[in-house]
Structures are given as C-alpha cells and as structure tokens.
C-alpha cells in the first residue's frame, strides 16, 4: 500500500518540478504555469502566501506531471 501524501507548499512543489525538467513558462496572478517540453506535459501551481496546497490539488499536479510517488509520499 502506498504511503500518505506529504504536505507541501507551492515552493516545495516547484523545486520537485524543476528537478524533473520542468521550467516556469508564465504566471498569471498567483498561478504559475510549468512545462516539460521533452514530455509535453504542463501543470499549473497556485501560490497562496506560503500555505500548503490542498491534498487533491497537490496530488493532481504531481500525478499529471508524472513525478514518481517516492518524491511526494511518506
């Protein structure tokens, strides 16, 4: 059974994304668009005053980005 999802804020998620080849493409308000051109994958990361992302949002970002579970699970 896989571990639980670790709580992360936007900065921590962006660090994981950049380690996996994602680059910041643009920002509109508090939402940043990250893209991996090699895999043709794009995700949007909301930044809200350093608060942890809701678990559903966090999971959706990391699953869409195809980040291995070992990066974001206990």
JSON list of N, CA and C in Angstrom, two decimals:
[
{"chain": "A", "resi": 1, "resn": "UNK", "atom": "N", "xyz": [0.85, -1.18, 0.00]},
{"chain": "A", "resi": 1, "resn": "UNK", "atom": "CA", "xyz": [0.00, 0.00, 0.00]},
{"chain": "A", "resi": 1, "resn": "UNK", "atom": "C", "xyz": [0.89, 1.24, 0.00]},
{"chain": "A", "resi": 2, "resn": "UNK", "atom": "N", "xyz": [0.66, 2.19, -0.91]},
{"chain": "A", "resi": 2, "resn": "UNK", "atom": "CA", "xyz": [1.49, 3.37, -0.97]},
{"chain": "A", "resi": 2, "resn": "UNK", "atom": "C", "xyz": [1.31, 4.25, 0.27]},
{"chain": "A", "resi": 3, "resn": "UNK", "atom": "N", "xyz": [2.35, 5.05, 0.57]},
{"chain": "A", "resi": 3, "resn": "UNK", "atom": "CA", "xyz": [2.31, 5.94, 1.72]},
{"chain": "A", "resi": 3, "resn": "UNK", "atom": "C", "xyz": [1.37, 7.10, 1.51]},
{"chain": "A", "resi": 4, "resn": "UNK", "atom": "N", "xyz": [1.23, 7.89, 2.56]},
{"chain": "A", "resi": 4, "resn": "UNK", "atom": "CA", "xyz": [0.37, 9.06, 2.50]},
{"chain": "A", "resi": 4, "resn": "UNK", "atom": "C", "xyz": [1.07, 10.19, 1.75]},
{"chain": "A", "resi": 5, "resn": "UNK", "atom": "N", "xyz": [0.27, 11.09, 1.20]},
{"chain": "A", "resi": 5, "resn": "UNK", "atom": "CA", "xyz": [0.79, 12.26, 0.50]},
{"chain": "A", "resi": 5, "resn": "UNK", "atom": "C", "xyz": [1.39, 13.23, 1.51]},
{"chain": "A", "resi": 6, "resn": "UNK", "atom": "N", "xyz": [2.61, 13.68, 1.26]},
{"chain": "A", "resi": 6, "resn": "UNK", "atom": "CA", "xyz": [3.27, 14.67, 2.13]},
{"chain": "A", "resi": 6, "resn": "UNK", "atom": "C", "xyz": [2.67, 16.04, 1.86]},
{"chain": "A", "resi": 7, "resn": "UNK", "atom": "N", "xyz": [2.48, 16.81, 2.90]},
{"chain": "A", "resi": 7, "resn": "UNK", "atom": "CA", "xyz": [2.02, 18.19, 2.73]},
{"chain": "A", "resi": 7, "resn": "UNK", "atom": "C", "xyz": [3.15, 19.01, 2.14]},
{"chain": "A", "resi": 8, "resn": "UNK", "atom": "N", "xyz": [2.85, 19.85, 1.15]},
{"chain": "A", "resi": 8, "resn": "UNK", "atom": "CA", "xyz": [3.85, 20.69, 0.50]},
{"chain": "A", "resi": 8, "resn": "UNK", "atom": "C", "xyz": [3.23, 22.03, 0.16]},
{"chain": "A", "resi": 9, "resn": "UNK", "atom": "N", "xyz": [4.06, 23.07, 0.18]},
{"chain": "A", "resi": 9, "resn": "UNK", "atom": "CA", "xyz": [3.60, 24.37, -0.31]},
{"chain": "A", "resi": 9, "resn": "UNK", "atom": "C", "xyz": [4.06, 24.51, -1.76]},
{"chain": "A", "resi": 10, "resn": "UNK", "atom": "N", "xyz": [3.69, 25.60, -2.41]},
{"chain": "A", "resi": 10, "resn": "UNK", "atom": "CA", "xyz": [3.99, 25.79, -3.82]},
{"chain": "A", "resi": 10, "resn": "UNK", "atom": "C", "xyz": [5.48, 25.79, -4.10]},
{"chain": "A", "resi": 11, "resn": "UNK", "atom": "N", "xyz": [6.27, 26.40, -3.23]},
{"chain": "A", "resi": 11, "resn": "UNK", "atom": "CA", "xyz": [7.73, 26.45, -3.45]},
{"chain": "A", "resi": 11, "resn": "UNK", "atom": "C", "xyz": [8.34, 25.05, -3.43]},
{"chain": "A", "resi": 12, "resn": "UNK", "atom": "N", "xyz": [7.89, 24.21, -2.54]},
{"chain": "A", "resi": 12, "resn": "UNK", "atom": "CA", "xyz": [8.40, 22.84, -2.49]},
{"chain": "A", "resi": 12, "resn": "UNK", "atom": "C", "xyz": [8.00, 22.05, -3.74]},
{"chain": "A", "resi": 13, "resn": "UNK", "atom": "N", "xyz": [6.77, 22.23, -4.20]},
{"chain": "A", "resi": 13, "resn": "UNK", "atom": "CA", "xyz": [6.31, 21.56, -5.42]},
{"chain": "A", "resi": 13, "resn": "UNK", "atom": "C", "xyz": [7.13, 22.03, -6.62]},
{"chain": "A", "resi": 14, "resn": "UNK", "atom": "N", "xyz": [7.38, 23.34, -6.69]},
{"chain": "A", "resi": 14, "resn": "UNK", "atom": "CA", "xyz": [8.15, 23.88, -7.80]},
{"chain": "A", "resi": 14, "resn": "UNK", "atom": "C", "xyz": [9.58, 23.36, -7.80]},
{"chain": "A", "resi": 15, "resn": "UNK", "atom": "N", "xyz": [10.16, 23.13, -6.63]},
{"chain": "A", "resi": 15, "resn": "UNK", "atom": "CA", "xyz": [11.50, 22.55, -6.55]},
{"chain": "A", "resi": 15, "resn": "UNK", "atom": "C", "xyz": [11.51, 21.13, -7.11]},
{"chain": "A", "resi": 16, "resn": "UNK", "atom": "N", "xyz": [10.48, 20.35, -6.79]},
{"chain": "A", "resi": 16, "resn": "UNK", "atom": "CA", "xyz": [10.37, 18.99, -7.32]},
{"chain": "A", "resi": 16, "resn": "UNK", "atom": "C", "xyz": [10.20, 19.04, -8.84]},
{"chain": "A", "resi": 17, "resn": "UNK", "atom": "N", "xyz": [9.34, 19.93, -9.30]},
{"chain": "A", "resi": 17, "resn": "UNK", "atom": "CA", "xyz": [9.11, 20.05, -10.74]},
{"chain": "A", "resi": 17, "resn": "UNK", "atom": "C", "xyz": [10.40, 20.41, -11.48]},
{"chain": "A", "resi": 18, "resn": "UNK", "atom": "N", "xyz": [11.15, 21.36, -10.96]},
{"chain": "A", "resi": 18, "resn": "UNK", "atom": "CA", "xyz": [12.38, 21.77, -11.65]},
{"chain": "A", "resi": 18, "resn": "UNK", "atom": "C", "xyz": [13.42, 20.65, -11.66]},
{"chain": "A", "resi": 19, "resn": "UNK", "atom": "N", "xyz": [13.46, 19.82, -10.61]},
{"chain": "A", "resi": 19, "resn": "UNK", "atom": "CA", "xyz": [14.37, 18.66, -10.60]},
{"chain": "A", "resi": 19, "resn": "UNK", "atom": "C", "xyz": [14.01, 17.65, -11.68]},
{"chain": "A", "resi": 20, "resn": "UNK", "atom": "N", "xyz": [12.75, 17.66, -12.11]},
{"chain": "A", "resi": 20, "resn": "UNK", "atom": "CA", "xyz": [12.28, 16.71, -13.11]},
{"chain": "A", "resi": 20, "resn": "UNK", "atom": "C", "xyz": [12.14, 17.35, -14.49]},
{"chain": "A", "resi": 21, "resn": "UNK", "atom": "N", "xyz": [12.86, 18.45, -14.73]},
{"chain": "A", "resi": 21, "resn": "UNK", "atom": "CA", "xyz": [12.93, 19.03, -16.06]},
{"chain": "A", "resi": 21, "resn": "UNK", "atom": "C", "xyz": [11.85, 20.02, -16.42]},
{"chain": "A", "resi": 22, "resn": "UNK", "atom": "N", "xyz": [11.05, 20.44, -15.47]},
{"chain": "A", "resi": 22, "resn": "UNK", "atom": "CA", "xyz": [10.02, 21.44, -15.76]},
{"chain": "A", "resi": 22, "resn": "UNK", "atom": "C", "xyz": [10.62, 22.84, -15.65]},
{"chain": "A", "resi": 23, "resn": "UNK", "atom": "N", "xyz": [10.11, 23.75, -16.47]},
{"chain": "A", "resi": 23, "resn": "UNK", "atom": "CA", "xyz": [10.56, 25.13, -16.47]},
{"chain": "A", "resi": 23, "resn": "UNK", "atom": "C", "xyz": [9.34, 26.04, -16.33]},
{"chain": "A", "resi": 24, "resn": "UNK", "atom": "N", "xyz": [9.53, 27.15, -15.61]},
{"chain": "A", "resi": 24, "resn": "UNK", "atom": "CA", "xyz": [8.47, 28.13, -15.46]},
{"chain": "A", "resi": 24, "resn": "UNK", "atom": "C", "xyz": [8.26, 28.84, -16.79]},
{"chain": "A", "resi": 25, "resn": "UNK", "atom": "N", "xyz": [7.04, 28.80, -17.30]},
{"chain": "A", "resi": 25, "resn": "UNK", "atom": "CA", "xyz": [6.72, 29.38, -18.60]},
{"chain": "A", "resi": 25, "resn": "UNK", "atom": "C", "xyz": [6.08, 30.75, -18.44]},
{"chain": "A", "resi": 26, "resn": "UNK", "atom": "N", "xyz": [5.10, 30.85, -17.55]},
{"chain": "A", "resi": 26, "resn": "UNK", "atom": "CA", "xyz": [4.42, 32.13, -17.35]},
{"chain": "A", "resi": 26, "resn": "UNK", "atom": "C", "xyz": [3.72, 32.14, -16.00]},
{"chain": "A", "resi": 27, "resn": "UNK", "atom": "N", "xyz": [3.24, 33.32, -15.65]},
{"chain": "A", "resi": 27, "resn": "UNK", "atom": "CA", "xyz": [2.49, 33.47, -14.40]},
{"chain": "A", "resi": 27, "resn": "UNK", "atom": "C", "xyz": [1.34, 34.42, -14.66]},
{"chain": "A", "resi": 28, "resn": "UNK", "atom": "N", "xyz": [0.18, 34.07, -14.13]},
{"chain": "A", "resi": 28, "resn": "UNK", "atom": "CA", "xyz": [-0.99, 34.94, -14.21]},
{"chain": "A", "resi": 28, "resn": "UNK", "atom": "C", "xyz": [-1.54, 35.06, -12.80]},
{"chain": "A", "resi": 29, "resn": "UNK", "atom": "N", "xyz": [-1.33, 36.21, -12.18]},
{"chain": "A", "resi": 29, "resn": "UNK", "atom": "CA", "xyz": [-1.75, 36.39, -10.79]},
{"chain": "A", "resi": 29, "resn": "UNK", "atom": "C", "xyz": [-0.95, 35.47, -9.89]},
{"chain": "A", "resi": 30, "resn": "UNK", "atom": "N", "xyz": [-1.63, 34.64, -9.12]},
{"chain": "A", "resi": 30, "resn": "UNK", "atom": "CA", "xyz": [-0.94, 33.75, -8.18]},
{"chain": "A", "resi": 30, "resn": "UNK", "atom": "C", "xyz": [-0.77, 32.34, -8.73]},
{"chain": "A", "resi": 31, "resn": "UNK", "atom": "N", "xyz": [-0.99, 32.15, -10.02]},
{"chain": "A", "resi": 31, "resn": "UNK", "atom": "CA", "xyz": [-0.87, 30.83, -10.62]},
{"chain": "A", "resi": 31, "resn": "UNK", "atom": "C", "xyz": [0.29, 30.81, -11.61]},
{"chain": "A", "resi": 32, "resn": "UNK", "atom": "N", "xyz": [1.17, 29.81, -11.44]},
{"chain": "A", "resi": 32, "resn": "UNK", "atom": "CA", "xyz": [2.35, 29.70, -12.29]},
{"chain": "A", "resi": 32, "resn": "UNK", "atom": "C", "xyz": [2.22, 28.48, -13.19]},
{"chain": "A", "resi": 33, "resn": "UNK", "atom": "N", "xyz": [2.57, 28.67, -14.47]},
{"chain": "A", "resi": 33, "resn": "UNK", "atom": "CA", "xyz": [2.49, 27.60, -15.46]},
{"chain": "A", "resi": 33, "resn": "UNK", "atom": "C", "xyz": [3.89, 26.99, -15.63]},
{"chain": "A", "resi": 34, "resn": "UNK", "atom": "N", "xyz": [3.99, 25.69, -15.38]},
{"chain": "A", "resi": 34, "resn": "UNK", "atom": "CA", "xyz": [5.25, 24.94, -15.51]},
{"chain": "A", "resi": 34, "resn": "UNK", "atom": "C", "xyz": [5.08, 23.93, -16.64]},
{"chain": "A", "resi": 35, "resn": "UNK", "atom": "N", "xyz": [6.14, 23.80, -17.46]},
{"chain": "A", "resi": 35, "resn": "UNK", "atom": "CA", "xyz": [6.05, 22.91, -18.61]},
{"chain": "A", "resi": 35, "resn": "UNK", "atom": "C", "xyz": [7.34, 22.11, -18.78]},
{"chain": "A", "resi": 36, "resn": "UNK", "atom": "N", "xyz": [7.16, 20.83, -19.17]},
{"chain": "A", "resi": 36, "resn": "UNK", "atom": "CA", "xyz": [8.28, 19.99, -19.53]},
{"chain": "A", "resi": 36, "resn": "UNK", "atom": "C", "xyz": [8.15, 19.75, -21.03]},
{"chain": "A", "resi": 37, "resn": "UNK", "atom": "N", "xyz": [9.02, 20.38, -21.82]},
{"chain": "A", "resi": 37, "resn": "UNK", "atom": "CA", "xyz": [8.91, 20.31, -23.27]},
{"chain": "A", "resi": 37, "resn": "UNK", "atom": "C", "xyz": [9.26, 18.93, -23.81]},
{"chain": "A", "resi": 38, "resn": "UNK", "atom": "N", "xyz": [10.16, 18.20, -23.14]},
{"chain": "A", "resi": 38, "resn": "UNK", "atom": "CA", "xyz": [10.54, 16.87, -23.61]},
{"chain": "A", "resi": 38, "resn": "UNK", "atom": "C", "xyz": [9.37, 15.90, -23.56]},
{"chain": "A", "resi": 39, "resn": "UNK", "atom": "N", "xyz": [8.61, 15.95, -22.45]},
{"chain": "A", "resi": 39, "resn": "UNK", "atom": "CA", "xyz": [7.49, 15.02, -22.28]},
{"chain": "A", "resi": 39, "resn": "UNK", "atom": "C", "xyz": [6.17, 15.63, -22.69]},
{"chain": "A", "resi": 40, "resn": "UNK", "atom": "N", "xyz": [6.18, 16.91, -23.05]},
{"chain": "A", "resi": 40, "resn": "UNK", "atom": "CA", "xyz": [4.97, 17.63, -23.47]},
{"chain": "A", "resi": 40, "resn": "UNK", "atom": "C", "xyz": [3.89, 17.59, -22.39]},
{"chain": "A", "resi": 41, "resn": "UNK", "atom": "N", "xyz": [4.29, 17.94, -21.16]},
{"chain": "A", "resi": 41, "resn": "UNK", "atom": "CA", "xyz": [3.39, 17.95, -20.02]},
{"chain": "A", "resi": 41, "resn": "UNK", "atom": "C", "xyz": [3.40, 19.35, -19.41]},
{"chain": "A", "resi": 42, "resn": "UNK", "atom": "N", "xyz": [2.23, 19.82, -19.00]},
{"chain": "A", "resi": 42, "resn": "UNK", "atom": "CA", "xyz": [2.11, 21.14, -18.39]},
{"chain": "A", "resi": 42, "resn": "UNK", "atom": "C", "xyz": [1.26, 21.06, -17.13]},
{"chain": "A", "resi": 43, "resn": "UNK", "atom": "N", "xyz": [1.66, 21.80, -16.10]},
{"chain": "A", "resi": 43, "resn": "UNK", "atom": "CA", "xyz": [0.87, 21.88, -14.86]},
{"chain": "A", "resi": 43, "resn": "UNK", "atom": "C", "xyz": [0.81, 23.33, -14.39]},
{"chain": "A", "resi": 44, "resn": "UNK", "atom": "N", "xyz": [-0.23, 23.64, -13.65]},
{"chain": "A", "resi": 44, "resn": "UNK", "atom": "CA", "xyz": [-0.40, 24.96, -13.06]},
{"chain": "A", "resi": 44, "resn": "UNK", "atom": "C", "xyz": [-0.25, 24.81, -11.55]},
{"chain": "A", "resi": 45, "resn": "UNK", "atom": "N", "xyz": [0.60, 25.65, -10.94]},
{"chain": "A", "resi": 45, "resn": "UNK", "atom": "CA", "xyz": [0.82, 25.59, -9.50]},
{"chain": "A", "resi": 45, "resn": "UNK", "atom": "C", "xyz": [0.32, 26.90, -8.87]},
{"chain": "A", "resi": 46, "resn": "UNK", "atom": "N", "xyz": [-0.69, 26.82, -7.99]},
{"chain": "A", "resi": 46, "resn": "UNK", "atom": "CA", "xyz": [-1.17, 28.03, -7.31]},
{"chain": "A", "resi": 46, "resn": "UNK", "atom": "C", "xyz": [-0.25, 28.39, -6.15]},
{"chain": "A", "resi": 47, "resn": "UNK", "atom": "N", "xyz": [0.02, 29.67, -5.98]},
{"chain": "A", "resi": 47, "resn": "UNK", "atom": "CA", "xyz": [0.86, 30.17, -4.88]},
{"chain": "A", "resi": 47, "resn": "UNK", "atom": "C", "xyz": [-0.03, 31.05, -4.00]},
{"chain": "A", "resi": 48, "resn": "UNK", "atom": "N", "xyz": [-0.27, 30.62, -2.76]},
{"chain": "A", "resi": 48, "resn": "UNK", "atom": "CA", "xyz": [-1.14, 31.37, -1.87]},
{"chain": "A", "resi": 48, "resn": "UNK", "atom": "C", "xyz": [-0.47, 31.60, -0.52]},
{"chain": "A", "resi": 49, "resn": "UNK", "atom": "N", "xyz": [0.39, 32.60, -0.47]},
{"chain": "A", "resi": 49, "resn": "UNK", "atom": "CA", "xyz": [1.03, 33.08, 0.77]},
{"chain": "A", "resi": 49, "resn": "UNK", "atom": "C", "xyz": [1.72, 31.98, 1.57]},
{"chain": "A", "resi": 50, "resn": "UNK", "atom": "N", "xyz": [2.39, 31.06, 0.89]},
{"chain": "A", "resi": 50, "resn": "UNK", "atom": "CA", "xyz": [3.17, 30.04, 1.58]},
{"chain": "A", "resi": 50, "resn": "UNK", "atom": "C", "xyz": [2.36, 28.94, 2.24]},
{"chain": "A", "resi": 51, "resn": "UNK", "atom": "N", "xyz": [1.04, 28.95, 2.07]},
{"chain": "A", "resi": 51, "resn": "UNK", "atom": "CA", "xyz": [0.22, 27.89, 2.66]},
{"chain": "A", "resi": 51, "resn": "UNK", "atom": "C", "xyz": [0.43, 26.58, 1.92]},
{"chain": "A", "resi": 52, "resn": "UNK", "atom": "N", "xyz": [0.22, 25.47, 2.62]},
{"chain": "A", "resi": 52, "resn": "UNK", "atom": "CA", "xyz": [0.28, 24.16, 1.99]},
{"chain": "A", "resi": 52, "resn": "UNK", "atom": "C", "xyz": [-0.85, 24.04, 0.97]},
{"chain": "A", "resi": 53, "resn": "UNK", "atom": "N", "xyz": [-0.55, 23.37, -0.13]},
{"chain": "A", "resi": 53, "resn": "UNK", "atom": "CA", "xyz": [-1.58, 23.13, -1.14]},
{"chain": "A", "resi": 53, "resn": "UNK", "atom": "C", "xyz": [-2.58, 22.11, -0.63]},
{"chain": "A", "resi": 54, "resn": "UNK", "atom": "N", "xyz": [-3.84, 22.23, -1.02]},
{"chain": "A", "resi": 54, "resn": "UNK", "atom": "CA", "xyz": [-4.81, 21.20, -0.67]},
{"chain": "A", "resi": 54, "resn": "UNK", "atom": "C", "xyz": [-4.33, 19.86, -1.24]},
{"chain": "A", "resi": 55, "resn": "UNK", "atom": "N", "xyz": [-4.59, 18.77, -0.53]},
{"chain": "A", "resi": 55, "resn": "UNK", "atom": "CA", "xyz": [-4.08, 17.46, -0.94]},
{"chain": "A", "resi": 55, "resn": "UNK", "atom": "C", "xyz": [-4.54, 17.05, -2.33]},
{"chain": "A", "resi": 56, "resn": "UNK", "atom": "N", "xyz": [-5.78, 17.33, -2.68]},
{"chain": "A", "resi": 56, "resn": "UNK", "atom": "CA", "xyz": [-6.27, 16.97, -4.01]},
{"chain": "A", "resi": 56, "resn": "UNK", "atom": "C", "xyz": [-5.55, 17.74, -5.11]},
{"chain": "A", "resi": 57, "resn": "UNK", "atom": "N", "xyz": [-5.29, 19.01, -4.87]},
{"chain": "A", "resi": 57, "resn": "UNK", "atom": "CA", "xyz": [-4.56, 19.84, -5.83]},
{"chain": "A", "resi": 57, "resn": "UNK", "atom": "C", "xyz": [-3.13, 19.35, -5.97]},
{"chain": "A", "resi": 58, "resn": "UNK", "atom": "N", "xyz": [-2.49, 19.08, -4.85]},
{"chain": "A", "resi": 58, "resn": "UNK", "atom": "CA", "xyz": [-1.12, 18.59, -4.84]},
{"chain": "A", "resi": 58, "resn": "UNK", "atom": "C", "xyz": [-1.02, 17.27, -5.61]},
{"chain": "A", "resi": 59, "resn": "UNK", "atom": "N", "xyz": [-1.90, 16.35, -5.31]},
{"chain": "A", "resi": 59, "resn": "UNK", "atom": "CA", "xyz": [-1.88, 15.05, -5.97]},
{"chain": "A", "resi": 59, "resn": "UNK", "atom": "C", "xyz": [-2.12, 15.20, -7.47]},
{"chain": "A", "resi": 60, "resn": "UNK", "atom": "N", "xyz": [-3.06, 16.04, -7.87]},
{"chain": "A", "resi": 60, "resn": "UNK", "atom": "CA", "xyz": [-3.36, 16.25, -9.29]},
{"chain": "A", "resi": 60, "resn": "UNK", "atom": "C", "xyz": [-2.14, 16.81, -10.03]},
{"chain": "A", "resi": 61, "resn": "UNK", "atom": "N", "xyz": [-1.44, 17.75, -9.42]},
{"chain": "A", "resi": 61, "resn": "UNK", "atom": "CA", "xyz": [-0.25, 18.33, -10.04]},
{"chain": "A", "resi": 61, "resn": "UNK", "atom": "C", "xyz": [0.81, 17.27, -10.25]},
{"chain": "A", "resi": 62, "resn": "UNK", "atom": "N", "xyz": [1.12, 16.51, -9.21]},
{"chain": "A", "resi": 62, "resn": "UNK", "atom": "CA", "xyz": [2.22, 15.56, -9.27]},
{"chain": "A", "resi": 62, "resn": "UNK", "atom": "C", "xyz": [1.90, 14.32, -10.12]},
{"chain": "A", "resi": 63, "resn": "UNK", "atom": "N", "xyz": [0.64, 13.90, -10.13]},
{"chain": "A", "resi": 63, "resn": "UNK", "atom": "CA", "xyz": [0.26, 12.78, -11.00]},
{"chain": "A", "resi": 63, "resn": "UNK", "atom": "C", "xyz": [0.29, 13.22, -12.46]},
{"chain": "A", "resi": 64, "resn": "UNK", "atom": "N", "xyz": [-0.25, 14.41, -12.76]},
{"chain": "A", "resi": 64, "resn": "UNK", "atom": "CA", "xyz": [-0.23, 14.93, -14.12]},
{"chain": "A", "resi": 64, "resn": "UNK", "atom": "C", "xyz": [1.21, 15.12, -14.61]},
{"chain": "A", "resi": 65, "resn": "UNK", "atom": "N", "xyz": [2.09, 15.58, -13.71]},
{"chain": "A", "resi": 65, "resn": "UNK", "atom": "CA", "xyz": [3.49, 15.80, -14.06]},
{"chain": "A", "resi": 65, "resn": "UNK", "atom": "C", "xyz": [4.28, 14.50, -14.16]},
{"chain": "A", "resi": 66, "resn": "UNK", "atom": "N", "xyz": [3.65, 13.38, -13.80]},
{"chain": "A", "resi": 66, "resn": "UNK", "atom": "CA", "xyz": [4.29, 12.06, -13.85]},
{"chain": "A", "resi": 66, "resn": "UNK", "atom": "C", "xyz": [5.53, 11.99, -12.95]},
{"chain": "A", "resi": 67, "resn": "UNK", "atom": "N", "xyz": [5.43, 12.60, -11.76]},
{"chain": "A", "resi": 67, "resn": "UNK", "atom": "CA", "xyz": [6.50, 12.56, -10.77]},
{"chain": "A", "resi": 67, "resn": "UNK", "atom": "C", "xyz": [6.37, 11.26, -9.98]},
{"chain": "A", "resi": 68, "resn": "UNK", "atom": "N", "xyz": [7.46, 10.50, -9.80]},
{"chain": "A", "resi": 68, "resn": "UNK", "atom": "CA", "xyz": [7.38, 9.25, -9.04]},
{"chain": "A", "resi": 68, "resn": "UNK", "atom": "C", "xyz": [6.85, 9.47, -7.62]},
{"chain": "A", "resi": 69, "resn": "UNK", "atom": "N", "xyz": [6.07, 8.52, -7.14]},
{"chain": "A", "resi": 69, "resn": "UNK", "atom": "CA", "xyz": [5.48, 8.62, -5.80]},
{"chain": "A", "resi": 69, "resn": "UNK", "atom": "C", "xyz": [6.49, 8.78, -4.69]},
{"chain": "A", "resi": 70, "resn": "UNK", "atom": "N", "xyz": [7.70, 8.28, -4.90]},
{"chain": "A", "resi": 70, "resn": "UNK", "atom": "CA", "xyz": [8.74, 8.39, -3.85]},
{"chain": "A", "resi": 70, "resn": "UNK", "atom": "C", "xyz": [9.10, 9.85, -3.57]},
{"chain": "A", "resi": 71, "resn": "UNK", "atom": "N", "xyz": [8.83, 10.75, -4.50]},
{"chain": "A", "resi": 71, "resn": "UNK", "atom": "CA", "xyz": [9.13, 12.18, -4.32]},
{"chain": "A", "resi": 71, "resn": "UNK", "atom": "C", "xyz": [8.11, 12.89, -3.42]},
{"chain": "A", "resi": 72, "resn": "UNK", "atom": "N", "xyz": [6.89, 12.35, -3.36]},
{"chain": "A", "resi": 72, "resn": "UNK", "atom": "CA", "xyz": [5.84, 13.10, -2.65]},
{"chain": "A", "resi": 72, "resn": "UNK", "atom": "C", "xyz": [4.98, 12.25, -1.72]},
{"chain": "A", "resi": 73, "resn": "UNK", "atom": "N", "xyz": [5.44, 11.05, -1.42]},
{"chain": "A", "resi": 73, "resn": "UNK", "atom": "CA", "xyz": [4.72, 10.21, -0.45]},
{"chain": "A", "resi": 73, "resn": "UNK", "atom": "C", "xyz": [5.63, 9.85, 0.70]},
{"chain": "A", "resi": 74, "resn": "UNK", "atom": "N", "xyz": [5.02, 9.62, 1.88]},
{"chain": "A", "resi": 74, "resn": "UNK", "atom": "CA", "xyz": [5.79, 9.20, 3.06]},
{"chain": "A", "resi": 74, "resn": "UNK", "atom": "C", "xyz": [6.34, 7.81, 2.86]}
]
